[in-house]
Short mmCIF file of C-alpha atoms and ligand atoms in Angstrom, two decimals:
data_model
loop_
_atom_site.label_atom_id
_atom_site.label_comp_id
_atom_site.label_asym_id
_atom_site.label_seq_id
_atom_site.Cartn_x
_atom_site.Cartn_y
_atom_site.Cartn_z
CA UNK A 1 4.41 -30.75 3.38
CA UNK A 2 0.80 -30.46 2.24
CA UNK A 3 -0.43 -30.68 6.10
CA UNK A 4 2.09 -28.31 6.76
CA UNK A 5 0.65 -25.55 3.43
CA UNK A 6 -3.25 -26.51 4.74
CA UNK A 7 -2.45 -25.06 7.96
CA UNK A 8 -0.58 -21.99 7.26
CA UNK A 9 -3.40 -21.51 4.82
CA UNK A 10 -6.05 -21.95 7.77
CA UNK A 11 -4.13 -19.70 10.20
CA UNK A 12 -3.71 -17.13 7.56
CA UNK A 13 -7.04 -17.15 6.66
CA UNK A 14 -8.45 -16.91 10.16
CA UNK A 15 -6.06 -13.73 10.30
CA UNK A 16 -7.75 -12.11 7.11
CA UNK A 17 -11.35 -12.80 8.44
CA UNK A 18 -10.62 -11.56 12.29
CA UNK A 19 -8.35 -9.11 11.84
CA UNK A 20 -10.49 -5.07 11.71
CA UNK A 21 -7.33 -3.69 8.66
CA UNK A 22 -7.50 -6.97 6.48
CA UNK A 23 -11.72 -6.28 5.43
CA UNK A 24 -10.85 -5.31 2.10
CA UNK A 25 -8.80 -8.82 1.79
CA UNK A 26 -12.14 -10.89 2.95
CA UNK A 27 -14.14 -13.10 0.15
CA UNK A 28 -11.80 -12.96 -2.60
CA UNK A 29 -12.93 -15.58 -5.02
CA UNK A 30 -10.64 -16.63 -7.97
CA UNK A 31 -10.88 -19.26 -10.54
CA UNK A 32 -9.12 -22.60 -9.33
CA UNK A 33 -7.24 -25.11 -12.10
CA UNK A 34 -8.05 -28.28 -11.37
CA UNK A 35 -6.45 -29.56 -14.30
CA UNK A 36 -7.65 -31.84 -17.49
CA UNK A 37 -9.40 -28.18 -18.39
CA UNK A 38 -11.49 -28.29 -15.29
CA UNK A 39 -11.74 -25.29 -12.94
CA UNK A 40 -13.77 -24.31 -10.29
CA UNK A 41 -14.42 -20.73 -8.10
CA UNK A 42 -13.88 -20.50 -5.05
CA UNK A 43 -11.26 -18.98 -1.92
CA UNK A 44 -7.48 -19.00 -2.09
CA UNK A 45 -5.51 -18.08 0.91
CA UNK A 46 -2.10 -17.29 -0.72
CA UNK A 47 -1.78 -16.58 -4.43
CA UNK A 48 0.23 -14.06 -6.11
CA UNK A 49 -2.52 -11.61 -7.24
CA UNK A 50 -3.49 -9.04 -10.07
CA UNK A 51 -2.58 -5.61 -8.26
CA UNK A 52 0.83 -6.60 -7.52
CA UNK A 53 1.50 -6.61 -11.52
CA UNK A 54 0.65 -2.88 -11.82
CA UNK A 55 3.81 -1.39 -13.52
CA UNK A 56 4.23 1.99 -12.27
CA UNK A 57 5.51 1.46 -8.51
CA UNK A 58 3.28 4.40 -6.92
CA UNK A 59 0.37 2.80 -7.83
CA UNK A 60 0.98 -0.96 -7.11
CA UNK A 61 2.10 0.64 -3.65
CA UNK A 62 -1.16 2.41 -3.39
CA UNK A 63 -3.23 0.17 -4.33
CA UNK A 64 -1.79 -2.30 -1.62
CA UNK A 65 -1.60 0.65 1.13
CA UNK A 66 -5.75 0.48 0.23
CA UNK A 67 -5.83 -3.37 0.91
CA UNK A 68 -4.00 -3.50 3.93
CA UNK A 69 -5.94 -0.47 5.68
CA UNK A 70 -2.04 1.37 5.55
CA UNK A 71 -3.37 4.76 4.37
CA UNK A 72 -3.61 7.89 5.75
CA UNK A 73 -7.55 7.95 6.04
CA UNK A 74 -9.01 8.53 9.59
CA UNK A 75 -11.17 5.34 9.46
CA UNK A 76 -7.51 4.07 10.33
CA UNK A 77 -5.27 7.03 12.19
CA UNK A 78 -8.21 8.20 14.23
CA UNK A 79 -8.78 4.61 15.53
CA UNK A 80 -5.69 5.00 18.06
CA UNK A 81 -5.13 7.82 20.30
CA UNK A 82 -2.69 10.60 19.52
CA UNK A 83 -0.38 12.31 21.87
CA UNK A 84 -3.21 15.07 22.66
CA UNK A 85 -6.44 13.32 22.04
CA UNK A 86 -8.14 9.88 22.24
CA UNK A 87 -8.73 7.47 20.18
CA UNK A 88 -11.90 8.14 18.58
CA UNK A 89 -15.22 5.70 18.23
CA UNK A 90 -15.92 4.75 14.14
CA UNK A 91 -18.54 7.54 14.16
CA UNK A 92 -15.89 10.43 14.95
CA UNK A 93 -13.71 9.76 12.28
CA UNK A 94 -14.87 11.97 10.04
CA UNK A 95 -14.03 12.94 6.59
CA UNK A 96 -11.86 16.05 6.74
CA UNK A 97 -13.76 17.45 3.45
CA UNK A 98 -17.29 17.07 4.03
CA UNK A 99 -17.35 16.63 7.85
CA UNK A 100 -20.37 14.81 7.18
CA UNK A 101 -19.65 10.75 7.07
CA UNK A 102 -16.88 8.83 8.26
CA UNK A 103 -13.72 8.88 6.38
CA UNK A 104 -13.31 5.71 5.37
CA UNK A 105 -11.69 4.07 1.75
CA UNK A 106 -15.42 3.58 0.11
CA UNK A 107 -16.53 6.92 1.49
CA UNK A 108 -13.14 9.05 0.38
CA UNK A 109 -13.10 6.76 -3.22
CA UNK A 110 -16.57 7.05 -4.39
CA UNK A 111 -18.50 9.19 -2.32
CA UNK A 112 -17.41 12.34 -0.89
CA UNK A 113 -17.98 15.73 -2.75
CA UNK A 114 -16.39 18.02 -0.03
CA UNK A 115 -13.39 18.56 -2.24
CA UNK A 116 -13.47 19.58 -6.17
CA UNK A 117 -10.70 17.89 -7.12
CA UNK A 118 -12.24 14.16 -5.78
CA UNK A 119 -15.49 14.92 -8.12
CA UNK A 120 -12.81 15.25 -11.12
CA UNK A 121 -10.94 12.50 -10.34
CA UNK A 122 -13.97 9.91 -9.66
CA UNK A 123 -15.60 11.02 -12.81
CA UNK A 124 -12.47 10.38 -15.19
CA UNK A 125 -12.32 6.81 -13.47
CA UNK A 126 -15.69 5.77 -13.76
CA UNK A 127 -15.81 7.49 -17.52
CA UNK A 128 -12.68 5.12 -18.17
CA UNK A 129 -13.71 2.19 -16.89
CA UNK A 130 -17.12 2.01 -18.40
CA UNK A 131 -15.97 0.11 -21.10
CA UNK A 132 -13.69 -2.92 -19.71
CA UNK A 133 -16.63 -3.18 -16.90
CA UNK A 134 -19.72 -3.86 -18.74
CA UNK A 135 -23.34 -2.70 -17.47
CA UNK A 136 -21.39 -1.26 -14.72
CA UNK A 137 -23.92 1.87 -13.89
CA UNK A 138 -26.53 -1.32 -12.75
CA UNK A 139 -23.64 -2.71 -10.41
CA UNK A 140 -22.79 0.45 -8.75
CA UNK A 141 -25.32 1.38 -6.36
CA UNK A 142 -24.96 5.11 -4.61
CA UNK A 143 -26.28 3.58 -1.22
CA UNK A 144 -23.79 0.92 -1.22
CA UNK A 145 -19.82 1.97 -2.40
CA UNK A 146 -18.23 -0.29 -0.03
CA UNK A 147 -19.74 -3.66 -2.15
CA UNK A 148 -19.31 -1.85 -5.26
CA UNK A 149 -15.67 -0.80 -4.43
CA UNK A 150 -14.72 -4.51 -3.26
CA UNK A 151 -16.83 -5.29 -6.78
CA UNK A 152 -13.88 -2.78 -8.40
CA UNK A 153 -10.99 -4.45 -6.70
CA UNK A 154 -12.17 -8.10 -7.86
CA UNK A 155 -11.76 -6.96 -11.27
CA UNK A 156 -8.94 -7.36 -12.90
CA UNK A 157 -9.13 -5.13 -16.52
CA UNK A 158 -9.23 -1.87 -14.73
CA UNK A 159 -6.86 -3.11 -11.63
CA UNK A 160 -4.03 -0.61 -13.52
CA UNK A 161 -6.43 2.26 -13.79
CA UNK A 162 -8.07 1.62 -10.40
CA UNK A 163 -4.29 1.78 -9.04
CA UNK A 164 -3.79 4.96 -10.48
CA UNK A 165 -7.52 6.26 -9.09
CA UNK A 166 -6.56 5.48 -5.56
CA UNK A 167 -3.14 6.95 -5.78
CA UNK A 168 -4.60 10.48 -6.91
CA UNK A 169 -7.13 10.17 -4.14
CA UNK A 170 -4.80 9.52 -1.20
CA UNK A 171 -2.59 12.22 -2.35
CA UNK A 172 -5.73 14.91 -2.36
CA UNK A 173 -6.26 13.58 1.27
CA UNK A 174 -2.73 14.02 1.84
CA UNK A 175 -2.61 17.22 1.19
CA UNK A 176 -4.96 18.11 3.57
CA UNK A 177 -5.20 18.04 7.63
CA UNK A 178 -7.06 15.82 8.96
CA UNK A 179 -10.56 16.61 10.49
CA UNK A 180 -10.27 15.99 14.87
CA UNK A 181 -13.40 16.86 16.05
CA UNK A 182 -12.76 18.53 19.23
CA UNK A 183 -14.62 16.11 21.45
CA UNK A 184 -11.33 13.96 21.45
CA UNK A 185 -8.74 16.49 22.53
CA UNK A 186 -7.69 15.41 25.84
CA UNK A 187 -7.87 18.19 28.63
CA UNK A 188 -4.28 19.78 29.53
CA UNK A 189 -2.85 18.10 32.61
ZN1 ZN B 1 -16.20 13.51 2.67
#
């Protein structure tokens, strides 16, 4: 049975380090019991983790739509073709706010200022989290939100208020069209 858990856990794990929608699931560290008091750090292929113990369902479901790249951000939908257009190259899947960078979960969480209400929303997080996450201005780096968002999703004192952060962000992207540059609509037959 042990040979059989080692290589589900190997095949699973090859999954999460191949596979383009698992990224945010890559390099997860945890602490490992060892017993006797003795623990270690290191990767875990299967383990029940932190987010899925967020109580209010819309966020735990959030939260997981972020880790599993199954949001409505273009970084994902603009990476297949449509019924009128092709299926766009990374650097065409642009944010439907700003028009300027791709929209992808780092850019759309703690970047983008094409839309009023994301400025609102990413300064009451980071106001709120300043406390559990100490010296936290020194980790987050403006030129690099994608480490400092996986830094976020490692952490598990603000996992609830994270949750609720990404929830209110997909829904302001929801409630907007989504940016196709018109490069990618396919001529009329
Ligand atoms: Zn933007």
């Amino acid at each position: 049975m042990k040979r059989v858990e080692q290589i589900l856990d190997t095949q699973l794990q090859s999954e999460i380090d191949t596979f383009t929608r698992t990224h945010l699931l890559r390099d997860r560290v945890q602490r490992i019991d060892e017993g006797e008091g003795e623990s270690r750090v290191g990767l875990v292929t299967r383990r029940r983790r932190h987010y899925l113990d967020v109580p209010i369902p819309s966020y735990r479901k959030a939260i997981t739509r972020l880790l599993l790249s199954d949001h409505n951000l273009s970084i994902e939908h603009l990476r297949y073709p449509g019924r009128y257009r092709a299926a766009a190259p990374r650097d065409l899947r642009l944010c439907r706010f700003c028009r300027a960078a791709v929209e992808d979960e780092a850019h759309a969480l703690l970047v983008c200022t094409g839309h009023d209400k994301l400025a609102i929303l990413r300064r009451d997080f980071l106001r709120d989290i300043r406390g559990p996450v100490g010296g936290f201005e020194r980790k987050r780096s403006a030129d690099r939100p994608y480490e400092f968002l996986k830094r976020l999703l490692s952490l598990r004192a603000i996992t609830g208020r994270l949750a609720r952060f990404v929830a209110d962000v997909f829904d302001v992207y929801d409630g907007c069209a989504r940016y196709i540059p018109a490069a990618l609509y396919l001529p009329a037959p």
